Coordinates of C-alpha atoms in Angstrom, one line a residue:
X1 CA 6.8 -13.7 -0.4
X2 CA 3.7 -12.5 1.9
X3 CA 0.5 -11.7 0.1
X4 CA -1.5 -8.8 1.4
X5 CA -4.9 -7.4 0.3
X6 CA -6.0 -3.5 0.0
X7 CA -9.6 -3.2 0.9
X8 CA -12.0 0.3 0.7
X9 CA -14.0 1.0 3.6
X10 CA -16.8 1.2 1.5
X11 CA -20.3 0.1 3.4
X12 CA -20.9 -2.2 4.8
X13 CA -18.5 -2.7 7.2
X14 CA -19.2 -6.1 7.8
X15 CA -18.2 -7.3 3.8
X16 CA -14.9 -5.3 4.6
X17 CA -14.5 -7.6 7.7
X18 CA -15.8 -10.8 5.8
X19 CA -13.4 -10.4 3.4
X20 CA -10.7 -10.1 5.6
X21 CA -11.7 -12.5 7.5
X22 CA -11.9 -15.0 4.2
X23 CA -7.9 -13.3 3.9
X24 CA -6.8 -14.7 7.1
X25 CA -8.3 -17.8 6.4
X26 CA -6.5 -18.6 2.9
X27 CA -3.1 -17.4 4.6
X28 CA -2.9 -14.1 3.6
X29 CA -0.5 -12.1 5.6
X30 CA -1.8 -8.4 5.8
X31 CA -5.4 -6.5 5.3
X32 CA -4.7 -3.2 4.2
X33 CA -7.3 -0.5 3.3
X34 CA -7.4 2.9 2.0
X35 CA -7.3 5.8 4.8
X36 CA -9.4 9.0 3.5
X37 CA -12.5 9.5 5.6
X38 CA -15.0 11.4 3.8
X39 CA -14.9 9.0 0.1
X40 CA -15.2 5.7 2.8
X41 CA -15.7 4.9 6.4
X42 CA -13.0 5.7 9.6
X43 CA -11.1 2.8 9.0
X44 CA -9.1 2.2 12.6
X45 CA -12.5 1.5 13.8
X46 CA -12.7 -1.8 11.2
X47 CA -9.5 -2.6 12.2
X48 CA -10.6 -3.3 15.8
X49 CA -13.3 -5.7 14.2
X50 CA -11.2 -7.1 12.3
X51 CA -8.5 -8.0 14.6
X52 CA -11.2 -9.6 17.0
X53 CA -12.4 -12.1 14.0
X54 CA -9.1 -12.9 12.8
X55 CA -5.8 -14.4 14.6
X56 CA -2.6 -13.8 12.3
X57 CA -3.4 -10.8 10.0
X58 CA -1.9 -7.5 10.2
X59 CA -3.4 -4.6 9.8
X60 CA -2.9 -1.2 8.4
X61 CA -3.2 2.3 6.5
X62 CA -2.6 1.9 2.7
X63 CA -1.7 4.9 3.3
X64 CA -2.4 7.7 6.1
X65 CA -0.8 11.1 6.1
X66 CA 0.0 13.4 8.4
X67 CA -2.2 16.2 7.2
X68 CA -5.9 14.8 8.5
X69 CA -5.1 13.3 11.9
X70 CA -2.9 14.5 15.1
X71 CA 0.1 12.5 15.0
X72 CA 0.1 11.5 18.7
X73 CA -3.7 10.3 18.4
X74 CA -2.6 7.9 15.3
X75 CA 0.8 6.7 17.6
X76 CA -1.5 6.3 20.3
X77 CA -4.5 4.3 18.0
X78 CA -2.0 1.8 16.6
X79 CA -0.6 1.2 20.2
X80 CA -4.2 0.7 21.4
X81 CA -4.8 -1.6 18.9
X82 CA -1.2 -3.4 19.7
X83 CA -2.0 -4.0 23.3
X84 CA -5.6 -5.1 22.3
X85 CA -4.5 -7.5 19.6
X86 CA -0.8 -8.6 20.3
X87 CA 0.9 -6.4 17.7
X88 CA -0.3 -6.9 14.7
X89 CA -0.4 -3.3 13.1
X90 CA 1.4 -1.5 10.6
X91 CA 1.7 2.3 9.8
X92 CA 1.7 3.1 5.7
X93 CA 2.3 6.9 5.9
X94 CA 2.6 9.3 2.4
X95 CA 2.2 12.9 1.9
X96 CA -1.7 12.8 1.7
X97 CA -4.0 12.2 -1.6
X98 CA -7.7 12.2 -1.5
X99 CA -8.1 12.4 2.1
X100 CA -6.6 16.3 2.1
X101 CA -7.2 16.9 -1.6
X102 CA -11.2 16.2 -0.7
X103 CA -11.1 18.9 1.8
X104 CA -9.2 21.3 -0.5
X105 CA -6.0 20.7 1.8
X106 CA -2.4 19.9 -0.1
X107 CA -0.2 16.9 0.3
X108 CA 2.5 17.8 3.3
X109 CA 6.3 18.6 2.0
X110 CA 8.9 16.2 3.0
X111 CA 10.2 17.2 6.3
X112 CA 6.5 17.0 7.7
X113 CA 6.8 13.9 6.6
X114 CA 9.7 12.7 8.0
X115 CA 9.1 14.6 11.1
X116 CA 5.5 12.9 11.3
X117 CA 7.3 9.5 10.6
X118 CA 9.8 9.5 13.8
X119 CA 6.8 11.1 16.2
X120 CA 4.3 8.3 15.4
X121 CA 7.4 5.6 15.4
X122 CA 8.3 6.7 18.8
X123 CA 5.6 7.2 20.5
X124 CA 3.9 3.7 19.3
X125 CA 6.9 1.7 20.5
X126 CA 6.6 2.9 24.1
X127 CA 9.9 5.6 23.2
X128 CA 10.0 9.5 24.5
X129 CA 9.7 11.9 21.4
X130 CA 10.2 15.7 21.2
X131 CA 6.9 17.3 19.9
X132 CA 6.2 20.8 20.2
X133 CA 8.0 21.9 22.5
X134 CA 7.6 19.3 25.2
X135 CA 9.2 15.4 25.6
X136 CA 6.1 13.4 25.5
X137 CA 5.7 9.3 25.8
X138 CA 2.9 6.5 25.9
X139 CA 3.5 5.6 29.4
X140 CA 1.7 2.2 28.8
X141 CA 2.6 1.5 25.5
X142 CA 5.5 -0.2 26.5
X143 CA 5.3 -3.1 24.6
X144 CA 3.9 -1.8 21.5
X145 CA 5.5 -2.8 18.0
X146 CA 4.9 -0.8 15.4
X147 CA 6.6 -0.3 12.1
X148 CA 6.5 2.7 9.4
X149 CA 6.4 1.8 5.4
X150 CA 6.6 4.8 3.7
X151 CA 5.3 5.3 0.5
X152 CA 5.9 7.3 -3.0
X153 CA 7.5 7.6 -6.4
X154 CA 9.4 10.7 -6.4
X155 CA 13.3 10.9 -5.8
X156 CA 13.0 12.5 -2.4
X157 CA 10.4 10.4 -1.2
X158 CA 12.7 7.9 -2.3
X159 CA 15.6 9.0 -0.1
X160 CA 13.5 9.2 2.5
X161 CA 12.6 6.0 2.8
X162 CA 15.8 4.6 2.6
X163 CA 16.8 7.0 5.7
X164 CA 14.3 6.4 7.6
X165 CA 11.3 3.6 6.5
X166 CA 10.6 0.3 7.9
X167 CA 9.4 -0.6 4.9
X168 CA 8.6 0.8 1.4
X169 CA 5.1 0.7 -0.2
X170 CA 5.4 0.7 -4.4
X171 CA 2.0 0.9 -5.9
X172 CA 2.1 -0.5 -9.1
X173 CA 4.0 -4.0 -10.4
X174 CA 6.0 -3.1 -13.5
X175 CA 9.2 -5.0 -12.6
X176 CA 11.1 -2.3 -14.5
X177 CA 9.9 0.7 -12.2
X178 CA 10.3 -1.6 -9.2
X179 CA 13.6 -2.2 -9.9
X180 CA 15.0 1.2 -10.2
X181 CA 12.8 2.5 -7.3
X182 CA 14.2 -0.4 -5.1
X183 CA 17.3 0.7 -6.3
X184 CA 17.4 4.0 -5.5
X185 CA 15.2 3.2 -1.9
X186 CA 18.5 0.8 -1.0
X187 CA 21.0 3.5 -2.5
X188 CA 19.7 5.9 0.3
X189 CA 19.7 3.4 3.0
X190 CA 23.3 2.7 2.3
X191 CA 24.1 5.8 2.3
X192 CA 22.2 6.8 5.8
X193 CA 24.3 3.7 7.3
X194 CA 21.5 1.9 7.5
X195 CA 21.7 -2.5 6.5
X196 CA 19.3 -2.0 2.7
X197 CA 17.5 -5.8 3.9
X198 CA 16.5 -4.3 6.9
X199 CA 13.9 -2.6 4.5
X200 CA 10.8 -4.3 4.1
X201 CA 9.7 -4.0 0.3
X202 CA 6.0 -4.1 -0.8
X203 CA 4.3 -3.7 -4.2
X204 CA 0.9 -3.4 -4.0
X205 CA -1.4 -3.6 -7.3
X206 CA -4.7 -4.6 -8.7
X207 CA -4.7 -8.4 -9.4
X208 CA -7.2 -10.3 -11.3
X209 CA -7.8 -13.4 -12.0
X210 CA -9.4 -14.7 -15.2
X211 CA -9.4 -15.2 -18.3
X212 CA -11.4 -12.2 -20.5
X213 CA -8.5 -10.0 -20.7
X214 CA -10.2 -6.8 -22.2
X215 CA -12.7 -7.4 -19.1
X216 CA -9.9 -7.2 -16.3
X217 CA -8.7 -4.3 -17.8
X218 CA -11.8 -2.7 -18.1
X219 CA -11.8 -3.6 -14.3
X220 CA -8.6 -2.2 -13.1
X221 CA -8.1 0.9 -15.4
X222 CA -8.8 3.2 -12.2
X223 CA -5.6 2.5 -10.9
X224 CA -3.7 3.9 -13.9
X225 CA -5.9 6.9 -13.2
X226 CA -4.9 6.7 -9.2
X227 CA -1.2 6.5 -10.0
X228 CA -1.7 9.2 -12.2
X229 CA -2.2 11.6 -9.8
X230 CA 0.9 10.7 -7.9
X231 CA 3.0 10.9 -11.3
X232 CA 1.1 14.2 -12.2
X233 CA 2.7 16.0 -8.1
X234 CA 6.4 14.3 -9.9
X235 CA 6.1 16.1 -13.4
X236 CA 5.1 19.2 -11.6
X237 CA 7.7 19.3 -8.9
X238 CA 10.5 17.8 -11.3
X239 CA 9.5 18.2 -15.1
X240 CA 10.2 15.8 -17.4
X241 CA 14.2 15.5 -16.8
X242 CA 14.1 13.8 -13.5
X243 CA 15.6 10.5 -12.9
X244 CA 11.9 9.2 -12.7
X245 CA 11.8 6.4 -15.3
X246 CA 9.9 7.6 -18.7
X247 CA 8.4 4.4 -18.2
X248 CA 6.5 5.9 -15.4
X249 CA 5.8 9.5 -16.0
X250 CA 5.5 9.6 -20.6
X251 CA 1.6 8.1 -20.0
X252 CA 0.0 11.2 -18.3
X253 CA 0.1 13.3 -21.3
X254 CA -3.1 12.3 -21.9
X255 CA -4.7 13.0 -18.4
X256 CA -7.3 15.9 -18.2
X257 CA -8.0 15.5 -14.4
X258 CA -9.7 14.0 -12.2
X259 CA -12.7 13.3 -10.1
X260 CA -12.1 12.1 -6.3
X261 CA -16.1 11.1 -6.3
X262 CA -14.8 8.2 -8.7
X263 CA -11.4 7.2 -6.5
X264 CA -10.8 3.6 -6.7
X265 CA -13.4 2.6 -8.2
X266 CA -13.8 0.3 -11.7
X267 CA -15.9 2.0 -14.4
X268 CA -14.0 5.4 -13.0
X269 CA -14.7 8.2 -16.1
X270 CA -11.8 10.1 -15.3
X271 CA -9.4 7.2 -16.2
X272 CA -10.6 6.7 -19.9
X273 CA -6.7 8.0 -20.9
X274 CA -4.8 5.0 -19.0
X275 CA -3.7 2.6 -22.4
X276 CA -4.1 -1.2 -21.9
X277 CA -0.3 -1.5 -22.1
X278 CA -0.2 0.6 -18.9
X279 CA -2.7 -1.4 -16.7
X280 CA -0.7 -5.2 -18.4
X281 CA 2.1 -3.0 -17.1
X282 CA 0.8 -2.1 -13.4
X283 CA -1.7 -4.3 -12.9
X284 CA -1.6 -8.2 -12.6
X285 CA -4.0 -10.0 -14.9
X286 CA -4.4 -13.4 -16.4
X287 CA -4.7 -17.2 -15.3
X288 CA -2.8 -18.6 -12.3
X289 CA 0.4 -19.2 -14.2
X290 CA 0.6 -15.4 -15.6
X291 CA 0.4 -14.5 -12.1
X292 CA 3.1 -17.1 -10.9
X293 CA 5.4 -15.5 -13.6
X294 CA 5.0 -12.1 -12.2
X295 CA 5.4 -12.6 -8.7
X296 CA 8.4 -14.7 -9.3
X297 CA 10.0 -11.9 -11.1
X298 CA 9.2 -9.3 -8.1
X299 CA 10.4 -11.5 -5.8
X300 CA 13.7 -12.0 -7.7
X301 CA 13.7 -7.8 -7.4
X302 CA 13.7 -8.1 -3.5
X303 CA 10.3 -7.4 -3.4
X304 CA 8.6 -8.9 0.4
X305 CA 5.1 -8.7 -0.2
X306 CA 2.5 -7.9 -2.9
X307 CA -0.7 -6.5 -1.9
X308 CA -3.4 -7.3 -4.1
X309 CA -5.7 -4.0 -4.8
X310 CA -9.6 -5.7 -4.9
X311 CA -11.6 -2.9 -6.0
X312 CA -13.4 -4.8 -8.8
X313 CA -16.0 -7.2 -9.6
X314 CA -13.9 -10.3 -9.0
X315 CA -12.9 -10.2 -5.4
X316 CA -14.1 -13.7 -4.1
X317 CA -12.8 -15.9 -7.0
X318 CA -9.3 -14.0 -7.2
X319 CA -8.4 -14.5 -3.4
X320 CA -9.6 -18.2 -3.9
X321 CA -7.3 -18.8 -6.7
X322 CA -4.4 -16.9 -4.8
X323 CA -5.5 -19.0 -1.4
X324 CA -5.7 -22.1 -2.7
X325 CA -3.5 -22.3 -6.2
X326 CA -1.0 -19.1 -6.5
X327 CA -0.3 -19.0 -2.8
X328 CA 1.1 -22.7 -2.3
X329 CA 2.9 -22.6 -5.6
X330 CA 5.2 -19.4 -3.9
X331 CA 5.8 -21.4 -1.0
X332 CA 8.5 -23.7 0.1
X333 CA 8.0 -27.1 -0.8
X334 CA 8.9 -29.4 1.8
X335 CA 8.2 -33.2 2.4
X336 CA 6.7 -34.8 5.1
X337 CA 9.5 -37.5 5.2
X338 CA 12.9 -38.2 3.8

């Protein structure tokens, strides 16, 4: 299993690229950050930075949307970046959260989407695309490599990314929820004729390591609150009788709203109605071995790579103990001699 981490933009720049650079150093396999320019900085720009300081990480939106930038300039950013760096970029796309709901703009409907999806796939891997009207290509993008992980939680979102994803971005780690959205994500791919393995599956949650559990919760209870949103769009659009496990959806009754000023971070006001079994449930807390048991179990659900969320107070000692103690104990063991 890779292990990725999901950074903020937040200033300065240069901690984001330290810590990414302290990533590729422990072995980590993908730097992440959010993507929603007003809350944090323009992140592409970091990427650049941090492609220069680093030598096998890849980088990429956790997640864009195709509501705040023109879809040829992000195709065209991303194969930049892949001739600059030797193609180590990755497109997370979703409908659009607090980058469009910031500017009073709505997440996009799933045929923008999907639309969005082939346009930026095309043009990035040096193919022709229709777009408005015209056939356009990247002439010198020829040997750009770029993949699209789509991400979401509601039954269409699902189907579409078993159509037409490279990958699948989950963003919570309840092995229950994982395993029927995996499910359901490979259901659609077998039924578009596409190979289900040829899907790249990544779960991406807070992770803490320590021992004060009440503390770590404390820590990570904005991500209930960040989920919550996304669960909120499936209630509305589906009610309470869609295939959505309960599991997922029953814990928002208590949500009054929410503030974007507070996004992602710890201490976040507006997350005060997320229970501790929720964030045991999402989140991954504990010593080295309770993390051990959890990834094992994703793993055993298909899952490719976790991507640890590090917005909270523990970022330096957690990717330690996952560099030097979690990370080796994943790996194949092999000896030196038999």
């Amino acid at each position: 299993m890779d292990i990725g981490i999901v950074l903020q933009t937040t200033p300065p720049s240069a901690r984001v690229v330290q810590l990414a650079e302290q990533a590729d150093a422990y072995g980590f396999t993908h730097a992440w950050t959010f993507d929603s320019h007003i809350l944090w900085q323009e992140p592409y720009t970091i990427y650049s930075r941090i492609l220069d300081r680093t030598r096998n990480l890849t980088v990429g939106p956790m997640v864009t949307n195709p509501a705040t930038r023109d879809w040829t300039v992000t195709a065209s950013t991303f194969a930049t970046l892949n001739e600059m760096f030797g193609n180590r970029t990755v497109c997370g796309i979703g409908r659009g959260d607090s980058a469009v709901r910031v500017t009073n703009g709505r997440p996009v409907n799933m045929a923008t989407l999907r639309e969005s999806i082939n346009v930026i796939r095309e043009l990035a891997n040096g193919r022709s695309v229709e777009y408005q009207g015209s056939t356009i290509t990247l002439p010198w993008a020829t040997r750009s490599r770029l993949g699209v992980w789509v991400a979401g939680y509601g039954p269409k979102a699902l189907a579409l990314t078993g159509e037409v994803g490279d990958g699948f971005i989950l963003q919570l780690a309840d092995p229950q929820i994982v395993e029927w959205m995996v499910t359901e994500v490979r259901r659609a791919a077998e039924q578009a004729g596409r190979d289900p393995d040829e899907i790249t599956i990544c779960v991406a949650a807070p992770a803490y390591v320590g021992d004060d559990l009440d503390y770590m919760r404390d820590q990570c209870r904005w991500f209930g609150g960040m989920v919550g949103n996304h669960v909120a769009d499936i209630v509305g659009r589906y009610g309470d009788t869609s295939d959505v496990p309960a599991s997922l959806t029953d814990y928002i009754r208590g949500r009054a709203g929410y503030d974007y000023n507070q996004h992602g971070q710890a201490g976040n006001a507006h997350a005060e109605f997320v229970p501790d079994e929720i964030i045991d449930r999402f989140c991954i807390l504990g010593g080295v071995e309770d993390h051990l048991r959890r990834l094992r179990e994703l793993e055993s659900l298909g899952v490719d790579q976790f991507a640890i969320y590090l917005q909270h107070d523990g970022k330096d000692a957690t990717m330690q103990a996952y560099g030097e103690r979690i990370m080796p104990s994943l790996a194949e063991q092999r000896s030196a001699r038999t």
